[in-house]
Each structure stands twice: as C-alpha cells, then as structure tokens.
Short mmCIF file of C-alpha atoms in Angstrom, two decimals:
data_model
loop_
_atom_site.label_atom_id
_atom_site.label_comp_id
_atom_site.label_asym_id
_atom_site.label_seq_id
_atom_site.Cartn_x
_atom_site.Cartn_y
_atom_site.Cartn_z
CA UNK A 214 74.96 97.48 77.78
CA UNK A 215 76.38 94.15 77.01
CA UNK A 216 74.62 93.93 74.08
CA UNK A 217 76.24 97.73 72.55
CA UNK A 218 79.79 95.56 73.64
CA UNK A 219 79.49 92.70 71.61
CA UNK A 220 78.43 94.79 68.81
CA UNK A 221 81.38 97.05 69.30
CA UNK A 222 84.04 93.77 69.16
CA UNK A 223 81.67 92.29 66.08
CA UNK A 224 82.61 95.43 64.50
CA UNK A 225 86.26 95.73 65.18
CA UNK A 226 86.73 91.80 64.98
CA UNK A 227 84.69 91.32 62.16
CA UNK A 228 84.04 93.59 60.01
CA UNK A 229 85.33 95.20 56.33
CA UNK A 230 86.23 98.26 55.86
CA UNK A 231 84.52 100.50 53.13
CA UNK A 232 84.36 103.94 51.84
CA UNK A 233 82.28 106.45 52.61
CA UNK A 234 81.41 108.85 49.91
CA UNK A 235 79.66 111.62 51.82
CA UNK A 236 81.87 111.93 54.42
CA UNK A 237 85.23 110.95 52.56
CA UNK A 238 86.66 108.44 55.51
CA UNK A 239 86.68 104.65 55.52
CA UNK A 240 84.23 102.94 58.13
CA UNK A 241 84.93 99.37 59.69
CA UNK A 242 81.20 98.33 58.46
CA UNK A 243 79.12 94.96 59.57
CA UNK A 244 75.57 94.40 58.04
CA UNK A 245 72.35 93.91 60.42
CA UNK A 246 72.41 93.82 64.03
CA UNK A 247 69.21 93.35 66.35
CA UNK A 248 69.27 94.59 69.68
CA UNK A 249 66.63 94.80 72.32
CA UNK A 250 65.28 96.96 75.15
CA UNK A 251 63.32 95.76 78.33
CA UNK A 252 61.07 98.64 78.96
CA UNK A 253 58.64 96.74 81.43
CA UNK A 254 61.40 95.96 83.30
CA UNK A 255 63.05 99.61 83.02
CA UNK A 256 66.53 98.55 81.74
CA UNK A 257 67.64 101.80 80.36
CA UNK A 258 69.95 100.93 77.57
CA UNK A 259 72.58 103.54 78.38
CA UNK A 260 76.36 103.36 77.96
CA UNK A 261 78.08 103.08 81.44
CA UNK A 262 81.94 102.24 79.89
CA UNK A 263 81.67 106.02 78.64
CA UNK A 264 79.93 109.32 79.77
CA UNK A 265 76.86 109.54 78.11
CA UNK A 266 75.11 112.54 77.41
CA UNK A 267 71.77 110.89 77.68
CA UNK A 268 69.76 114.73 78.08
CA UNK A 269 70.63 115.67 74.80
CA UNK A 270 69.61 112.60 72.98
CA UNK A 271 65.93 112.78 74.75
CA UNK A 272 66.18 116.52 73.80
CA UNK A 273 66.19 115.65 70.07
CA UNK A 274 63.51 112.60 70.64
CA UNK A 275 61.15 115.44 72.11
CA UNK A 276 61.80 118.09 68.53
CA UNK A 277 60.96 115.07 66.85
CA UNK A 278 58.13 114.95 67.78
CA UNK A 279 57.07 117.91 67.48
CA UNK A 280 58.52 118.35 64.09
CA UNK A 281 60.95 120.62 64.70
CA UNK A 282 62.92 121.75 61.25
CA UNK A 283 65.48 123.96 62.87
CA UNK A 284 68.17 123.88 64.82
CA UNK A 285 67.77 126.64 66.97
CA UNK A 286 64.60 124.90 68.40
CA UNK A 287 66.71 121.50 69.17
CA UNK A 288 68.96 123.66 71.22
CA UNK A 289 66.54 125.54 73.03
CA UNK A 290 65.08 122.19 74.30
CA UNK A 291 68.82 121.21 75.06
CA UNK A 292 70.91 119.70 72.57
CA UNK A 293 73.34 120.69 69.65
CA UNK A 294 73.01 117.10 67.95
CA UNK A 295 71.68 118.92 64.46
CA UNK A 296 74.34 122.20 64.62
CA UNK A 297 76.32 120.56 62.66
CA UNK A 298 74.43 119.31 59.51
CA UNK A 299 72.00 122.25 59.72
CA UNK A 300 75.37 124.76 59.09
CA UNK A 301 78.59 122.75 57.82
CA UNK A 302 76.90 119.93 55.38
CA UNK A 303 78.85 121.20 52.43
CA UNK A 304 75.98 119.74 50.14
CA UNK A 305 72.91 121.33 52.61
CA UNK A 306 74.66 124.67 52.38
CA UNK A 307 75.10 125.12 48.72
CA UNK A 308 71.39 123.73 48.60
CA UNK A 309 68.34 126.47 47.17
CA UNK A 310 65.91 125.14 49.23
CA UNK A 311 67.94 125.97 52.32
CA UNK A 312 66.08 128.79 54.24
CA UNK A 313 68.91 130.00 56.01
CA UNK A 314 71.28 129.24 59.37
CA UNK A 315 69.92 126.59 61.38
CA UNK A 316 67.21 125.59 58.85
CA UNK A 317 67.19 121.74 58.80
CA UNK A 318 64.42 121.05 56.09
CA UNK A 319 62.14 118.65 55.43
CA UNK A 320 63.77 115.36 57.70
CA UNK A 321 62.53 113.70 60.62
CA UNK A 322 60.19 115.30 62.43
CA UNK A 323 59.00 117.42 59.78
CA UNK A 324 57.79 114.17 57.59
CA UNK A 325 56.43 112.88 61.01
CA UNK A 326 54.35 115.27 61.91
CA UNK A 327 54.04 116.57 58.50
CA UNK A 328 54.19 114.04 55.70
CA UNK A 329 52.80 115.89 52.66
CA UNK A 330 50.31 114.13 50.59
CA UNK A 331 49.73 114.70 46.68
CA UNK A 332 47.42 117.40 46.96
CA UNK A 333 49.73 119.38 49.08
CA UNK A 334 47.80 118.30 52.56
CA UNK A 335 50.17 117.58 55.64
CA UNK A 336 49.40 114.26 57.40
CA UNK A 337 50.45 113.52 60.87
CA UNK A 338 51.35 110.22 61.21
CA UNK A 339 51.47 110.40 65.06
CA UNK A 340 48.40 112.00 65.72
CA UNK A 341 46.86 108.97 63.93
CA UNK A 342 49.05 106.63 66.00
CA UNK A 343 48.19 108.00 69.45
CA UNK A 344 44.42 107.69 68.88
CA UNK A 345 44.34 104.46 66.97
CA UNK A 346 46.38 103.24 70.59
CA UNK A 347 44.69 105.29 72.81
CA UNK A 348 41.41 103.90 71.77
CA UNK A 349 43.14 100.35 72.32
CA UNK A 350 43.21 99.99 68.16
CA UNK A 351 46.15 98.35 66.45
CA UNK A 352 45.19 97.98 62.80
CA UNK A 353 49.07 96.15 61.92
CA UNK A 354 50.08 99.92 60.66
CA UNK A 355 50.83 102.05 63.42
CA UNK A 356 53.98 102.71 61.52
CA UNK A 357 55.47 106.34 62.13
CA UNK A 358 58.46 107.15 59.27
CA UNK A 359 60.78 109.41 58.38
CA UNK A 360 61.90 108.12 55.21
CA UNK A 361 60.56 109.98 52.63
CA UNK A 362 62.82 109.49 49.40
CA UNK A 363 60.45 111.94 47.74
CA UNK A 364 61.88 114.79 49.65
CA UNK A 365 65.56 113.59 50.56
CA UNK A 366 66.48 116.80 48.49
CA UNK A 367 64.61 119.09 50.69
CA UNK A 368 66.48 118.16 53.87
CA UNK A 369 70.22 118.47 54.80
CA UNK A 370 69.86 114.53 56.21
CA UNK A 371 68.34 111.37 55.09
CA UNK A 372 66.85 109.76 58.27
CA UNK A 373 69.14 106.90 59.78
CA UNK A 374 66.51 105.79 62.67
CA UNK A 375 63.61 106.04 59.77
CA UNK A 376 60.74 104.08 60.99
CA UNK A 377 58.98 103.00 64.01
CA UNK A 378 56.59 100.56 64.06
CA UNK A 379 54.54 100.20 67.23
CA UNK A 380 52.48 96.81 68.51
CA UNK A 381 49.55 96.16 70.28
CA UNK A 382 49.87 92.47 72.25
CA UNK A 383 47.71 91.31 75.49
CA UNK A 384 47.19 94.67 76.66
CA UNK A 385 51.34 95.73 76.74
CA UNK A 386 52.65 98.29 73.96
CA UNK A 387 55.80 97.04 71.88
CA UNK A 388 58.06 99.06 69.27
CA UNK A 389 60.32 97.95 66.42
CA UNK A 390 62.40 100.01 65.43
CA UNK A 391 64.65 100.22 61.85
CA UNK A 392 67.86 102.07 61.51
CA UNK A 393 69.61 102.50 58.31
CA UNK A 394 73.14 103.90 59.42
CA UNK A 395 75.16 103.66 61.88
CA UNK A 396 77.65 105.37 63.63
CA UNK A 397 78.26 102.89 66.78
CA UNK A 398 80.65 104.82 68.80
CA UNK A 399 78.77 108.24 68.97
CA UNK A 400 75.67 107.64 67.29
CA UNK A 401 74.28 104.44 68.92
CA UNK A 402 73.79 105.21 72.21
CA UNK A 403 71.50 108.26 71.28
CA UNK A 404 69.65 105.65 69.80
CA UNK A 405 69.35 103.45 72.00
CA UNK A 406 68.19 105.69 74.55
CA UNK A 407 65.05 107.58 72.03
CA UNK A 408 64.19 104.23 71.15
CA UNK A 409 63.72 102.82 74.54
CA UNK A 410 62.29 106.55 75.25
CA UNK A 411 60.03 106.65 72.53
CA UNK A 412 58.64 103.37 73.70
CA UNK A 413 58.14 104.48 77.25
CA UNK A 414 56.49 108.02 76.60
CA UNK A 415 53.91 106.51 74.07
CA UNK A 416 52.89 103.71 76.61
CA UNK A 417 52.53 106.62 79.39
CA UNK A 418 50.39 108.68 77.05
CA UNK A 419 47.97 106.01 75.66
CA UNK A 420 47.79 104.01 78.42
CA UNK A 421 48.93 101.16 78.02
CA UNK A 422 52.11 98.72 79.81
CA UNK A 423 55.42 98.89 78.13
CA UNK A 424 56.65 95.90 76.81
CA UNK A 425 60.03 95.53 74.77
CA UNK A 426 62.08 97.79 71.99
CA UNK A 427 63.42 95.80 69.37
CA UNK A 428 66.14 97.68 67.24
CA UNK A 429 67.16 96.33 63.87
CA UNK A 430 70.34 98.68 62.49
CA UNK A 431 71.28 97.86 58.29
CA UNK A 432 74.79 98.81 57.92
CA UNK A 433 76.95 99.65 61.90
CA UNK A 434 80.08 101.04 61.48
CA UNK A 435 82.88 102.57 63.01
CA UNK A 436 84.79 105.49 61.24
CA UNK A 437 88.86 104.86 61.27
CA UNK A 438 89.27 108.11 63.16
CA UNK A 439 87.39 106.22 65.84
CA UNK A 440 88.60 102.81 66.05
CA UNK A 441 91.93 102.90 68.36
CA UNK A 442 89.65 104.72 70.95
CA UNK A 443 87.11 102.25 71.19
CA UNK A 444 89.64 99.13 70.96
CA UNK A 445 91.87 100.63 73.17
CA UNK A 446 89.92 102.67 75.64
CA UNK A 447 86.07 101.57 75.51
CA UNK A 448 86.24 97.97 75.45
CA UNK A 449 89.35 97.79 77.61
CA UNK A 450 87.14 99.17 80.18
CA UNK A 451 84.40 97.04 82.86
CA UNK A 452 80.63 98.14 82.60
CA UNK A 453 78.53 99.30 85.55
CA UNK A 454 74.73 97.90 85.99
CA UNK A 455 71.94 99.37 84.09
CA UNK A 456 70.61 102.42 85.62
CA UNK A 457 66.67 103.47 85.61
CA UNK A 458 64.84 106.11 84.05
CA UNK A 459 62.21 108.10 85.66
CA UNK A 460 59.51 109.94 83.31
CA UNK A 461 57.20 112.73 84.87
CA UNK A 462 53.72 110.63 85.23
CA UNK A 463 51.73 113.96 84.44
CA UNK A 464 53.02 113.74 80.85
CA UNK A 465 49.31 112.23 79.67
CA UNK A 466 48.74 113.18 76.41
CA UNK A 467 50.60 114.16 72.97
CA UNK A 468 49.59 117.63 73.56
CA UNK A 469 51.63 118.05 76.75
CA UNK A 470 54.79 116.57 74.73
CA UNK A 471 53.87 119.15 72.53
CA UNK A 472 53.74 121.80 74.80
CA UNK A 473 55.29 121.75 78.54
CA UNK A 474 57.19 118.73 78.47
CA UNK A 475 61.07 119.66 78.79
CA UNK A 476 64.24 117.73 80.22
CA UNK A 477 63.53 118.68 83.91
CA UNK A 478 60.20 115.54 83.51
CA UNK A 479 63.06 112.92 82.83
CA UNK A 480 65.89 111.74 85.06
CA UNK A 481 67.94 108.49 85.36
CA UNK A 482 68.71 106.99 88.44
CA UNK A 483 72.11 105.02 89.65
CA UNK A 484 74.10 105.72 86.46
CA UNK A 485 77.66 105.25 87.33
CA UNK A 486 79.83 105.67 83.96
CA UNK A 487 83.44 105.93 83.42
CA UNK A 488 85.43 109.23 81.92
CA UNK A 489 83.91 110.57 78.47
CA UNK A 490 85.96 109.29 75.10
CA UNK A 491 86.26 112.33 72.47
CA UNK A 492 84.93 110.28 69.73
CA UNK A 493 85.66 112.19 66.24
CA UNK A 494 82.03 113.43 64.42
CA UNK A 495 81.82 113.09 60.74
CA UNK A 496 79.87 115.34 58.48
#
C-alpha cells in the first residue's frame, strides 16, 4: 500500500504533464516505477485509502486466461472492466474487423492463449508455461505476452500489463511483470492485485512456493480529471494494514481455471478500506 502512495505523490509532485492523443486529456505522467509484491508472505497489494473492487479485477485475470475475446464473457465471470472499449472506443467501433457488440478482438487473452504463428497455427503460450513449471523446468523463457504489434489492428486495445515473465529459484516461483501504461488512480490497483494473483494461482497449480511479484510500469500517469481527487481526498487520507487473500486449494491444475474456477474460490480477509473515490474513466 505504501508503495501505490509514494507513487501517487511522485506523480502529483513530480511529474509533467503531457497530451494524450487517444483519449484527448492531458495526464500528469512520470517514467518507470518498480514496485513489488510479497506473495510468500501473503501481502495482498490492495488499496485500503479507497474501496477497491478487488472481485472484478480477479474476474478479468481469470478471462485472461482463458482467452476470452468478448465482453459478455468478462461479465458473466463478474466484471464490466472491458464494456467500455469493447462498445464506445470510437476507433474499435468504426473498425471492419469488429465482429459486433461486445467483441473485443484479438488482445490479451486471445494472443495468450492463442498467439498465431505464420502458418496460421495458434500457440498457447501458457500451456507451455504450466508444464515446463510443473515438470520443475525453467528454460529462462517462461515468458507469457500479450503484445503482439502484428495484430494491434485486430483488437480494440493494445495491452498495457503486456508480459509476464515467470522464474524458477531454489524451489520458490517468482514473476516479473512489465506494464506499458498507466492509469494510477483507477487502473493500478487492478494491477496490482492480477499480478500478485497471477503469481499465486500459478504457484498453486504447478506446485511450487510463491516467492515475490516484481512490477515494472513505463509511463504512470494521472489524467487531470483525476488529480484534485487523489491530492485532495486519497492521499489526505491514513491507510489500513494489508489484508490476506485466500485461494480455493482444490484449484490444481490449468484445466480447472479453465473450467470451474469462479469468484466464490477467492476471498480476502481483514480488508478495512475507506469510502470509494469516483475516479473519472477515459476511453
């Protein structure tokens, strides 16, 4: 928590403001930040000076990875998170590629799960992942990405969390994680919490002991329409001790996080928060 708060003051203390061409506001902008998650010790990396809706961002960990390409799936496992840039990206919606309300294309999950290779084949990247680590094998490339630049016009996003690259040390499972963009005051906490997620699921399911999450974000930002709410309201407030998160210990394998697995297998435990901030959402 302490860690999202002095990157929140860096921002507003530090940083320059540029223009954002997609999205038409200015953003209060600082370049690279590094934060890190203690997943062997269960420090769950959630924001306690605001409500956070910490379901919904383990809702849209769990469609990606199963490659979900549509919004009407994220919602059905319990959050809205892609509504928007499924069915109001001006850009998306004018797209031919588009297959119609909800369709997401080719981002994320999809390229995941899905990656296609020159002769048309789909590889899944995680597949490959959880045996190479369930077999105790860490080859220096258990990379899992996103970022496809080849298809950036067959999806209504680039990927801002892109790549995670996963570590095999003296028996304990670590993550790295790169982000490209941004958004600190709504965007970060989801983040935070798949990252740390992500981490903890794929050490349950190959067997091995969580270590740490290390989270590298490019370019953080906060949008103007956001910045006398977090100056004024966020940071003016005192943070509560890190709550826990609980994970169902029958999730085993990649197939049940394919299949069963839903928001009722994951709960967090002592989170005290103050009231939820309205942050604006940009487009």
């Amino acid at each position: 928590m302490q860690q999202y708060l002095d990157l929140c003051r860096r921002i507003v203390e530090k940083g320059e403001w540029v223009e954002n061409e997609r999205t038409g506001k200015r953003c209060l902008t600082v370049i690279n930040a590094d934060l890190a998650y203690s997943v062997e010790d269960n420090e769950f990396p959630i924001i306690t000076t605001r409500k956070s809706y910490w379901k919904a961002a383990i809702a849209e960990l769990l469609g990606y990875l199963r490659g979900y390409d549509n919004a009407a799936d994220f919602r059905a496992l319990g959050t809205k998170s892609w509504d928007a840039n499924a069915n109001e990206n001006a850009a998306w919606l004018a797209n031919p590629v588009r297959r119609g309300e909800d369709d997401m294309g080719r981002v994320y999950g999809v390229q995941g799960r899905a990656w296609t290779r020159p002769n048309g084949e789909p590889l899944d990247q995680l597949r490959k992942i959880v045996d190479d680590l369930s077999n105790g094998l860490d080859d220096r490339g258990e990379i899992l990405t996103f970022y496809n630049p080849g298809e950036f016009e067959l999806g209504c996003l680039r990927p801002c969390m892109h790549t995670h690259t996963f570590s095999l040390l003296a028996g304990r499972l670590y993550l790295t994680s790169y982000q490209r963009s941004c958004d600190v005051p709504l965007g970060l906490n989801f983040n935070q919490i798949q990252v740390f997620t992500l981490l903890a699921l794929m050490a349950q399911i190959t067997g091995h002991k969580p270590g740490m999450a290390y989270h590298k974000i490019v370019n953080a930002h906060i949008y103007e329409d956001q910045l006398e709410l977090m100056r004024d309201v966020q940071l003016a407030r005192e943070p509560f001790p890190a709550p826990t998160l609980q994970i169902n210990p029958d999730i085993k394998s990649l197939e049940d996080i394919e299949t069963w697995v839903t928001l009722d297998d994951f709960s967090v435990e002592g989170y005290q928060h103050h009231d939820p901030i309205a942050y604006p959402f940009s487009v």
